[in-house]
Amino acid sequence: MRSFKAACVQVNAGNDLMANCETAAKFAVEARAAGADLILMPENVAMMEWGRSNIVLKAMPEDEHLALKFFRDLAREIGAWLHIGSLHVLIDDGMVANRGFVISPDGAIAAKYDKIHMFDVDLGLGEVYRESATFSPGDQAVAVDLPWGKLGLSICYDLRFPHLYRALAKAGCDFLTVPAAFTRTTGKAHWHVLLRARAIETGCYVFAPAQCGEHVNNRQTYGHSLIVSPWGEILADALEQPGWVMADIDPRKIEEARKKVPCLDHDRPFAMPKR
């Protein structure tokens, strides 16, 4: 497998869809000009809205989604693989799918993934999230073949469910992506350590493009888009401002890490304890 360059775009999205798309595109064009072959964007890259009614109002069916068309055109224009972290896609039952897309350099949809795990939490001090009130969860793990290996898809809160990533790795994934809009509260506590853990547990590269800054309704996200090696090393960190980061990706490092600690081959059956 040959080496390539991967870039993570970091944005501070608001509730103006086309303005958000243009900002993300600007960073993608810059990253491509610097040599990026694979460009990855955060969760909610085209829209950070608040409240069920506002989100549903601005969500669009997949075949009519303006942001999806925009980014498919962008992939063709710059000739790169593009991972759209996620868009709000209106589905039949009046709910919304938080759906990520992988776009090939010819603008085709190579894969799509609906976020499986819903962020229903109460972080204290009035910081409450109930994604399940608006979003319909997915039920299918997804991996896609890229020219350099297989990419396993996930979104944000999925990061806290390590069995998903182990399943992706055992299904042949070499790389994992975790586009996110991680809260500042949880990001400070857990973001770096969880992403490094997922890389170490699977022997995969991890690409984690993120939202940053303050959004509508005073929502705050953590930033720190990361690229992590299969050995758990942080190869790039975008810190707290909009922009992009890039790293050289050598697939040979995957096999090196897995030979040193072949834990993917060491699963054993066991009986569960009684509840």
PDB file of C-alpha atoms in Angstrom:
ATOM      1  CA  MET A   1       0.000   0.000   0.000  1.00  0.00           C
ATOM      2  CA  ARG A   2       1.360   3.412  -0.944  1.00  0.00           C
ATOM      3  CA  SER A   3       1.591   6.478   1.256  1.00  0.00           C
ATOM      4  CA  PHE A   4      -0.696   9.503   0.900  1.00  0.00           C
ATOM      5  CA  LYS A   5      -1.553  12.780   2.583  1.00  0.00           C
ATOM      6  CA  ALA A   6      -4.726  13.220   4.665  1.00  0.00           C
ATOM      7  CA  ALA A   7      -6.120  16.557   5.806  1.00  0.00           C
ATOM      8  CA  CYS A   8      -8.729  17.358   8.451  1.00  0.00           C
ATOM      9  CA  VAL A   9     -10.747  20.536   8.002  1.00  0.00           C
ATOM     10  CA  GLN A  10     -11.837  22.408  11.155  1.00  0.00           C
ATOM     11  CA  VAL A  11     -14.699  24.918  11.010  1.00  0.00           C
ATOM     12  CA  ASN A  12     -16.923  27.051  13.212  1.00  0.00           C
ATOM     13  CA  ALA A  13     -20.223  26.472  11.415  1.00  0.00           C
ATOM     14  CA  GLY A  14     -23.278  28.658  11.941  1.00  0.00           C
ATOM     15  CA  ASN A  15     -26.816  28.319  10.614  1.00  0.00           C
ATOM     16  CA  ASP A  16     -26.212  29.702   7.100  1.00  0.00           C
ATOM     17  CA  LEU A  17     -25.803  26.622   4.919  1.00  0.00           C
ATOM     18  CA  MET A  18     -24.067  28.100   1.891  1.00  0.00           C
ATOM     19  CA  ALA A  19     -21.754  30.290   3.969  1.00  0.00           C
ATOM     20  CA  ASN A  20     -20.703  27.184   5.906  1.00  0.00           C
ATOM     21  CA  CYS A  21     -20.125  25.239   2.680  1.00  0.00           C
ATOM     22  CA  GLU A  22     -18.019  28.029   1.190  1.00  0.00           C
ATOM     23  CA  THR A  23     -15.818  28.206   4.291  1.00  0.00           C
ATOM     24  CA  ALA A  24     -15.237  24.448   4.344  1.00  0.00           C
ATOM     25  CA  ALA A  25     -14.532  24.483   0.596  1.00  0.00           C
ATOM     26  CA  LYS A  26     -11.934  27.226   1.002  1.00  0.00           C
ATOM     27  CA  PHE A  27     -10.004  25.106   3.487  1.00  0.00           C
ATOM     28  CA  ALA A  28     -10.380  21.998   1.303  1.00  0.00           C
ATOM     29  CA  VAL A  29      -8.984  23.832  -1.719  1.00  0.00           C
ATOM     30  CA  GLU A  30      -6.021  25.019   0.360  1.00  0.00           C
ATOM     31  CA  ALA A  31      -5.367  21.508   1.652  1.00  0.00           C
ATOM     32  CA  ARG A  32      -5.547  20.050  -1.843  1.00  0.00           C
ATOM     33  CA  ALA A  33      -3.102  22.665  -3.111  1.00  0.00           C
ATOM     34  CA  ALA A  34      -0.733  21.559  -0.329  1.00  0.00           C
ATOM     35  CA  GLY A  35      -0.939  17.960  -1.549  1.00  0.00           C
ATOM     36  CA  ALA A  36      -3.823  16.381   0.354  1.00  0.00           C
ATOM     37  CA  ASP A  37      -5.236  13.266  -1.326  1.00  0.00           C
ATOM     38  CA  LEU A  38      -7.997  12.640   1.242  1.00  0.00           C
ATOM     39  CA  ILE A  39      -9.797  15.598   2.838  1.00  0.00           C
ATOM     40  CA  LEU A  40     -12.122  15.062   5.789  1.00  0.00           C
ATOM     41  CA  MET A  41     -14.708  17.473   7.229  1.00  0.00           C
ATOM     42  CA  PRO A  42     -16.480  17.670  10.623  1.00  0.00           C
ATOM     43  CA  GLU A  43     -19.906  16.586  11.746  1.00  0.00           C
ATOM     44  CA  ASN A  44     -22.602  19.144  10.820  1.00  0.00           C
ATOM     45  CA  VAL A  45     -20.172  20.801   8.424  1.00  0.00           C
ATOM     46  CA  ALA A  46     -22.963  22.611   6.550  1.00  0.00           C
ATOM     47  CA  MET A  47     -25.218  23.511   9.473  1.00  0.00           C
ATOM     48  CA  MET A  48     -24.945  24.002  13.229  1.00  0.00           C
ATOM     49  CA  GLU A  49     -28.540  24.778  14.166  1.00  0.00           C
ATOM     50  CA  TRP A  50     -30.295  24.471  17.542  1.00  0.00           C
ATOM     51  CA  GLY A  51     -33.729  23.066  18.397  1.00  0.00           C
ATOM     52  CA  ARG A  52     -35.747  20.324  16.764  1.00  0.00           C
ATOM     53  CA  SER A  53     -38.040  22.626  14.764  1.00  0.00           C
ATOM     54  CA  ASN A  54     -35.128  24.616  13.318  1.00  0.00           C
ATOM     55  CA  ILE A  55     -33.132  21.513  12.434  1.00  0.00           C
ATOM     56  CA  VAL A  56     -36.072  19.765  10.747  1.00  0.00           C
ATOM     57  CA  LEU A  57     -36.991  22.942   8.865  1.00  0.00           C
ATOM     58  CA  LYS A  58     -33.514  23.270   7.374  1.00  0.00           C
ATOM     59  CA  ALA A  59     -32.843  19.567   6.754  1.00  0.00           C
ATOM     60  CA  MET A  60     -33.272  18.365   3.155  1.00  0.00           C
ATOM     61  CA  PRO A  61     -33.932  15.013   1.474  1.00  0.00           C
ATOM     62  CA  GLU A  62     -30.717  13.450   0.232  1.00  0.00           C
ATOM     63  CA  ASP A  63     -31.582  13.766  -3.456  1.00  0.00           C
ATOM     64  CA  GLU A  64     -32.326  17.485  -3.000  1.00  0.00           C
ATOM     65  CA  HIS A  65     -29.605  18.395  -0.535  1.00  0.00           C
ATOM     66  CA  LEU A  66     -27.830  21.558  -1.618  1.00  0.00           C
ATOM     67  CA  ALA A  67     -24.746  20.865   0.494  1.00  0.00           C
ATOM     68  CA  LEU A  68     -24.354  17.357  -0.898  1.00  0.00           C
ATOM     69  CA  LYS A  69     -24.478  18.688  -4.458  1.00  0.00           C
ATOM     70  CA  PHE A  70     -22.023  21.446  -3.498  1.00  0.00           C
ATOM     71  CA  PHE A  71     -19.478  19.040  -2.043  1.00  0.00           C
ATOM     72  CA  ARG A  72     -19.835  16.539  -4.895  1.00  0.00           C
ATOM     73  CA  ASP A  73     -19.017  19.374  -7.279  1.00  0.00           C
ATOM     74  CA  LEU A  74     -16.097  20.367  -5.059  1.00  0.00           C
ATOM     75  CA  ALA A  75     -14.623  16.848  -5.118  1.00  0.00           C
ATOM     76  CA  ARG A  76     -14.741  16.901  -8.921  1.00  0.00           C
ATOM     77  CA  GLU A  77     -13.242  20.369  -9.054  1.00  0.00           C
ATOM     78  CA  ILE A  78     -10.232  19.601  -6.870  1.00  0.00           C
ATOM     79  CA  GLY A  79      -9.844  15.938  -7.858  1.00  0.00           C
ATOM     80  CA  ALA A  80      -9.579  14.568  -4.320  1.00  0.00           C
ATOM     81  CA  TRP A  81     -11.359  12.060  -2.113  1.00  0.00           C
ATOM     82  CA  LEU A  82     -13.683  13.997   0.168  1.00  0.00           C
ATOM     83  CA  HIS A  83     -15.340  12.841   3.369  1.00  0.00           C
ATOM     84  CA  ILE A  84     -18.303  15.034   4.297  1.00  0.00           C
ATOM     85  CA  GLY A  85     -18.418  14.562   8.071  1.00  0.00           C
ATOM     86  CA  SER A  86     -22.205  14.728   8.206  1.00  0.00           C
ATOM     87  CA  LEU A  87     -25.235  16.538   6.830  1.00  0.00           C
ATOM     88  CA  HIS A  88     -28.793  16.814   8.164  1.00  0.00           C
ATOM     89  CA  VAL A  89     -30.855  14.621   5.837  1.00  0.00           C
ATOM     90  CA  LEU A  90     -34.647  14.656   6.085  1.00  0.00           C
ATOM     91  CA  ILE A  91     -36.143  11.162   6.044  1.00  0.00           C
ATOM     92  CA  ASP A  92     -39.663   9.823   5.538  1.00  0.00           C
ATOM     93  CA  ASP A  93     -40.933   9.821   9.114  1.00  0.00           C
ATOM     94  CA  GLY A  94     -40.259  13.518   9.752  1.00  0.00           C
ATOM     95  CA  MET A  95     -37.048  12.694  11.567  1.00  0.00           C
ATOM     96  CA  VAL A  96     -33.533  13.587  10.454  1.00  0.00           C
ATOM     97  CA  ALA A  97     -30.562  11.357   9.704  1.00  0.00           C
ATOM     98  CA  ASN A  98     -27.138  12.599  10.749  1.00  0.00           C
ATOM     99  CA  ARG A  99     -25.509  11.219   7.616  1.00  0.00           C
ATOM    100  CA  GLY A 100     -21.890  11.197   6.494  1.00  0.00           C
ATOM    101  CA  PHE A 101     -20.803  10.775   2.880  1.00  0.00           C
ATOM    102  CA  VAL A 102     -17.593   9.690   1.182  1.00  0.00           C
ATOM    103  CA  ILE A 103     -17.212  11.297  -2.249  1.00  0.00           C
ATOM    104  CA  SER A 104     -14.783  10.039  -4.883  1.00  0.00           C
ATOM    105  CA  PRO A 105     -12.721  12.435  -7.037  1.00  0.00           C
ATOM    106  CA  ASP A 106     -15.259  12.093  -9.855  1.00  0.00           C
ATOM    107  CA  GLY A 107     -18.043  13.334  -7.558  1.00  0.00           C
ATOM    108  CA  ALA A 108     -19.730   9.963  -7.023  1.00  0.00           C
ATOM    109  CA  ILE A 109     -21.078   8.926  -3.617  1.00  0.00           C
ATOM    110  CA  ALA A 110     -18.793   6.043  -2.636  1.00  0.00           C
ATOM    111  CA  ALA A 111     -20.390   5.407   0.772  1.00  0.00           C
ATOM    112  CA  LYS A 112     -22.778   6.888   3.315  1.00  0.00           C
ATOM    113  CA  TYR A 113     -23.260   6.284   7.012  1.00  0.00           C
ATOM    114  CA  ASP A 114     -25.974   7.262   9.515  1.00  0.00           C
ATOM    115  CA  LYS A 115     -24.751   8.012  13.033  1.00  0.00           C
ATOM    116  CA  ILE A 116     -25.665   5.055  15.225  1.00  0.00           C
ATOM    117  CA  HIS A 117     -25.354   6.363  18.781  1.00  0.00           C
ATOM    118  CA  MET A 118     -27.480   9.284  19.924  1.00  0.00           C
ATOM    119  CA  PHE A 119     -26.032  11.934  22.249  1.00  0.00           C
ATOM    120  CA  ASP A 120     -28.684  12.064  24.991  1.00  0.00           C
ATOM    121  CA  VAL A 121     -26.841  13.508  27.990  1.00  0.00           C
ATOM    122  CA  ASP A 122     -27.083  15.988  30.836  1.00  0.00           C
ATOM    123  CA  LEU A 123     -23.647  17.485  31.463  1.00  0.00           C
ATOM    124  CA  GLY A 124     -24.793  19.717  34.325  1.00  0.00           C
ATOM    125  CA  LEU A 125     -25.158  23.503  34.615  1.00  0.00           C
ATOM    126  CA  GLY A 126     -28.012  23.400  32.111  1.00  0.00           C
ATOM    127  CA  GLU A 127     -25.987  21.780  29.285  1.00  0.00           C
ATOM    128  CA  VAL A 128     -28.457  19.177  27.993  1.00  0.00           C
ATOM    129  CA  TYR A 129     -28.547  17.345  24.640  1.00  0.00           C
ATOM    130  CA  ARG A 130     -31.297  15.049  23.316  1.00  0.00           C
ATOM    131  CA  GLU A 131     -30.344  13.986  19.807  1.00  0.00           C
ATOM    132  CA  SER A 132     -32.898  11.174  19.768  1.00  0.00           C
ATOM    133  CA  ALA A 133     -35.713  13.754  19.798  1.00  0.00           C
ATOM    134  CA  THR A 134     -34.654  14.923  16.326  1.00  0.00           C
ATOM    135  CA  PHE A 135     -32.412  12.293  14.782  1.00  0.00           C
ATOM    136  CA  SER A 136     -33.168   8.728  13.773  1.00  0.00           C
ATOM    137  CA  PRO A 137     -30.214   6.447  14.610  1.00  0.00           C
ATOM    138  CA  GLY A 138     -28.531   4.294  12.021  1.00  0.00           C
ATOM    139  CA  ASP A 139     -28.119   0.552  12.464  1.00  0.00           C
ATOM    140  CA  GLN A 140     -25.386  -0.350   9.974  1.00  0.00           C
ATOM    141  CA  ALA A 141     -21.604  -0.176  10.353  1.00  0.00           C
ATOM    142  CA  VAL A 142     -20.019   1.046   7.113  1.00  0.00           C
ATOM    143  CA  ALA A 143     -16.580   0.756   5.545  1.00  0.00           C
ATOM    144  CA  VAL A 144     -15.442   1.981   2.143  1.00  0.00           C
ATOM    145  CA  ASP A 145     -12.518   1.046  -0.091  1.00  0.00           C
ATOM    146  CA  LEU A 146     -10.109   3.883  -0.840  1.00  0.00           C
ATOM    147  CA  PRO A 147      -7.033   3.646  -3.070  1.00  0.00           C
ATOM    148  CA  TRP A 148      -4.851   3.180   0.035  1.00  0.00           C
ATOM    149  CA  GLY A 149      -6.971   0.817   2.108  1.00  0.00           C
ATOM    150  CA  LYS A 150     -10.353   0.560   3.795  1.00  0.00           C
ATOM    151  CA  LEU A 151     -11.902   3.460   5.758  1.00  0.00           C
ATOM    152  CA  GLY A 152     -14.355   2.787   8.618  1.00  0.00           C
ATOM    153  CA  LEU A 153     -16.998   5.438   9.216  1.00  0.00           C
ATOM    154  CA  SER A 154     -18.382   6.818  12.471  1.00  0.00           C
ATOM    155  CA  ILE A 155     -19.628  10.144  13.849  1.00  0.00           C
ATOM    156  CA  CYS A 156     -18.890  11.960  17.129  1.00  0.00           C
ATOM    157  CA  TYR A 157     -20.640  10.181  20.052  1.00  0.00           C
ATOM    158  CA  ASP A 158     -19.897   6.834  18.371  1.00  0.00           C
ATOM    159  CA  LEU A 159     -16.364   7.395  19.702  1.00  0.00           C
ATOM    160  CA  ARG A 160     -17.476   6.201  23.141  1.00  0.00           C
ATOM    161  CA  PHE A 161     -18.478   2.750  21.857  1.00  0.00           C
ATOM    162  CA  PRO A 162     -15.195   0.907  21.233  1.00  0.00           C
ATOM    163  CA  HIS A 163     -16.852  -2.294  19.981  1.00  0.00           C
ATOM    164  CA  LEU A 164     -17.878  -0.417  16.811  1.00  0.00           C
ATOM    165  CA  TYR A 165     -14.258   0.366  15.968  1.00  0.00           C
ATOM    166  CA  ARG A 166     -13.052  -3.112  16.830  1.00  0.00           C
ATOM    167  CA  ALA A 167     -15.688  -4.523  14.493  1.00  0.00           C
ATOM    168  CA  LEU A 168     -14.561  -2.156  11.730  1.00  0.00           C
ATOM    169  CA  ALA A 169     -10.912  -3.099  12.238  1.00  0.00           C
ATOM    170  CA  LYS A 170     -11.712  -6.818  12.213  1.00  0.00           C
ATOM    171  CA  ALA A 171     -13.661  -6.227   8.993  1.00  0.00           C
ATOM    172  CA  GLY A 172     -10.431  -5.044   7.381  1.00  0.00           C
ATOM    173  CA  CYS A 173     -10.358  -1.298   8.042  1.00  0.00           C
ATOM    174  CA  ASP A 174      -6.975   0.410   7.976  1.00  0.00           C
ATOM    175  CA  PHE A 175      -8.276   3.882   8.781  1.00  0.00           C
ATOM    176  CA  LEU A 176     -11.094   5.184  10.972  1.00  0.00           C
ATOM    177  CA  THR A 177     -12.810   8.537  10.789  1.00  0.00           C
ATOM    178  CA  VAL A 178     -14.575  10.337  13.643  1.00  0.00           C
ATOM    179  CA  PRO A 179     -15.989  13.661  12.388  1.00  0.00           C
ATOM    180  CA  ALA A 180     -17.339  15.495  15.396  1.00  0.00           C
ATOM    181  CA  ALA A 181     -18.939  18.487  17.034  1.00  0.00           C
ATOM    182  CA  PHE A 182     -17.629  17.488  20.471  1.00  0.00           C
ATOM    183  CA  THR A 183     -18.734  19.763  23.268  1.00  0.00           C
ATOM    184  CA  ARG A 184     -16.037  21.858  24.908  1.00  0.00           C
ATOM    185  CA  THR A 185     -16.933  20.288  28.272  1.00  0.00           C
ATOM    186  CA  THR A 186     -16.433  16.690  27.154  1.00  0.00           C
ATOM    187  CA  GLY A 187     -13.679  17.519  24.689  1.00  0.00           C
ATOM    188  CA  LYS A 188     -11.370  18.916  27.342  1.00  0.00           C
ATOM    189  CA  ALA A 189     -11.855  15.793  29.426  1.00  0.00           C
ATOM    190  CA  HIS A 190     -11.940  12.971  26.886  1.00  0.00           C
ATOM    191  CA  TRP A 191     -11.300  13.859  23.209  1.00  0.00           C
ATOM    192  CA  HIS A 192      -7.575  13.219  22.906  1.00  0.00           C
ATOM    193  CA  VAL A 193      -7.482  10.147  25.115  1.00  0.00           C
ATOM    194  CA  LEU A 194     -10.452   8.438  23.436  1.00  0.00           C
ATOM    195  CA  LEU A 195      -9.122   8.995  19.922  1.00  0.00           C
ATOM    196  CA  ARG A 196      -5.676   7.734  20.876  1.00  0.00           C
ATOM    197  CA  ALA A 197      -7.291   4.707  22.529  1.00  0.00           C
ATOM    198  CA  ARG A 198      -9.317   3.840  19.421  1.00  0.00           C
ATOM    199  CA  ALA A 199      -6.119   3.990  17.329  1.00  0.00           C
ATOM    200  CA  ILE A 200      -4.135   1.881  19.804  1.00  0.00           C
ATOM    201  CA  GLU A 201      -6.890  -0.730  20.229  1.00  0.00           C
ATOM    202  CA  THR A 202      -7.292  -1.268  16.491  1.00  0.00           C
ATOM    203  CA  GLY A 203      -3.884  -0.476  15.012  1.00  0.00           C
ATOM    204  CA  CYS A 204      -5.633   1.949  12.649  1.00  0.00           C
ATOM    205  CA  TYR A 205      -4.948   5.532  11.666  1.00  0.00           C
ATOM    206  CA  VAL A 206      -7.674   7.779  13.075  1.00  0.00           C
ATOM    207  CA  PHE A 207      -8.858  10.946  11.305  1.00  0.00           C
ATOM    208  CA  ALA A 208     -11.000  13.221  13.503  1.00  0.00           C
ATOM    209  CA  PRO A 209     -12.070  16.541  11.917  1.00  0.00           C
ATOM    210  CA  ALA A 210     -13.995  18.724  14.356  1.00  0.00           C
ATOM    211  CA  GLN A 211     -16.099  21.807  14.890  1.00  0.00           C
ATOM    212  CA  CYS A 212     -14.624  24.589  17.029  1.00  0.00           C
ATOM    213  CA  GLY A 213     -15.714  27.746  18.821  1.00  0.00           C
ATOM    214  CA  GLU A 214     -19.118  29.156  19.727  1.00  0.00           C
ATOM    215  CA  HIS A 215     -22.249  28.432  17.673  1.00  0.00           C
ATOM    216  CA  VAL A 216     -25.946  29.350  17.812  1.00  0.00           C
ATOM    217  CA  ASN A 217     -27.594  29.162  21.240  1.00  0.00           C
ATOM    218  CA  ASN A 218     -24.143  29.617  22.823  1.00  0.00           C
ATOM    219  CA  ARG A 219     -23.207  26.027  22.008  1.00  0.00           C
ATOM    220  CA  GLN A 220     -19.446  25.568  22.330  1.00  0.00           C
ATOM    221  CA  THR A 221     -17.359  22.933  20.587  1.00  0.00           C
ATOM    222  CA  TYR A 222     -13.835  21.846  21.395  1.00  0.00           C
ATOM    223  CA  GLY A 223     -11.933  21.873  18.098  1.00  0.00           C
ATOM    224  CA  HIS A 224      -8.613  20.011  18.134  1.00  0.00           C
ATOM    225  CA  SER A 225      -9.090  18.094  14.881  1.00  0.00           C
ATOM    226  CA  LEU A 226      -6.636  15.230  15.175  1.00  0.00           C
ATOM    227  CA  ILE A 227      -4.760  12.762  13.016  1.00  0.00           C
ATOM    228  CA  VAL A 228      -3.522   9.834  15.111  1.00  0.00           C
ATOM    229  CA  SER A 229      -1.117   7.074  14.105  1.00  0.00           C
ATOM    230  CA  PRO A 230      -1.770   3.343  14.656  1.00  0.00           C
ATOM    231  CA  TRP A 231       0.653   3.496  17.599  1.00  0.00           C
ATOM    232  CA  GLY A 232      -1.396   6.258  19.214  1.00  0.00           C
ATOM    233  CA  GLU A 233       0.878   9.184  18.312  1.00  0.00           C
ATOM    234  CA  ILE A 234      -0.756  12.524  17.525  1.00  0.00           C
ATOM    235  CA  LEU A 235       0.516  13.462  14.073  1.00  0.00           C
ATOM    236  CA  ALA A 236      -1.506  16.689  13.724  1.00  0.00           C
ATOM    237  CA  ASP A 237      -3.675  18.833  16.022  1.00  0.00           C
ATOM    238  CA  ALA A 238      -5.645  21.831  14.698  1.00  0.00           C
ATOM    239  CA  LEU A 239      -5.994  23.364  18.185  1.00  0.00           C
ATOM    240  CA  GLU A 240      -8.955  25.745  18.624  1.00  0.00           C
ATOM    241  CA  GLN A 241      -9.261  27.895  15.488  1.00  0.00           C
ATOM    242  CA  PRO A 242     -10.814  27.215  12.058  1.00  0.00           C
ATOM    243  CA  GLY A 243      -8.390  25.910   9.455  1.00  0.00           C
ATOM    244  CA  TRP A 244      -6.938  22.562   8.463  1.00  0.00           C
ATOM    245  CA  VAL A 245      -4.126  20.188   9.361  1.00  0.00           C
ATOM    246  CA  MET A 246      -2.425  17.514   7.309  1.00  0.00           C
ATOM    247  CA  ALA A 247      -0.178  14.518   7.874  1.00  0.00           C
ATOM    248  CA  ASP A 248       1.665  11.923   5.801  1.00  0.00           C
ATOM    249  CA  ILE A 249      -0.054   8.548   6.093  1.00  0.00           C
ATOM    250  CA  ASP A 250       2.085   5.430   5.654  1.00  0.00           C
ATOM    251  CA  PRO A 251      -0.088   2.277   5.599  1.00  0.00           C
ATOM    252  CA  ARG A 252       2.975   0.174   6.464  1.00  0.00           C
ATOM    253  CA  LYS A 253       2.743   1.596   9.983  1.00  0.00           C
ATOM    254  CA  ILE A 254      -0.547  -0.264  10.432  1.00  0.00           C
ATOM    255  CA  GLU A 255       1.056  -3.661   9.997  1.00  0.00           C
ATOM    256  CA  GLU A 256       4.003  -2.620  12.174  1.00  0.00           C
ATOM    257  CA  ALA A 257       1.712  -1.676  15.062  1.00  0.00           C
ATOM    258  CA  ARG A 258      -0.395  -4.815  14.730  1.00  0.00           C
ATOM    259  CA  LYS A 259       2.664  -7.075  14.667  1.00  0.00           C
ATOM    260  CA  LYS A 260       3.949  -5.526  17.882  1.00  0.00           C
ATOM    261  CA  VAL A 261       0.603  -5.895  19.689  1.00  0.00           C
ATOM    262  CA  PRO A 262      -1.613  -8.338  17.725  1.00  0.00           C
ATOM    263  CA  CYS A 263      -4.654  -7.900  19.953  1.00  0.00           C
ATOM    264  CA  LEU A 264      -7.080  -8.121  17.028  1.00  0.00           C
ATOM    265  CA  ASP A 265      -6.057 -11.784  16.777  1.00  0.00           C
ATOM    266  CA  HIS A 266      -6.354 -12.514  20.489  1.00  0.00           C
ATOM    267  CA  ASP A 267     -10.103 -12.352  21.109  1.00  0.00           C
ATOM    268  CA  ARG A 268     -11.399 -15.201  23.245  1.00  0.00           C
ATOM    269  CA  PRO A 269     -14.976 -16.164  24.083  1.00  0.00           C
ATOM    270  CA  PHE A 270     -16.092 -15.568  27.646  1.00  0.00           C
ATOM    271  CA  ALA A 271     -19.250 -15.820  29.684  1.00  0.00           C
ATOM    272  CA  MET A 272     -20.859 -12.564  30.760  1.00  0.00           C
ATOM    273  CA  PRO A 273     -21.226 -11.902  34.491  1.00  0.00           C
ATOM    274  CA  LYS A 274     -24.705 -12.079  35.936  1.00  0.00           C
ATOM    275  CA  ARG A 275     -26.453  -8.741  36.322  1.00  0.00           C
TER     276      ARG A 275
END
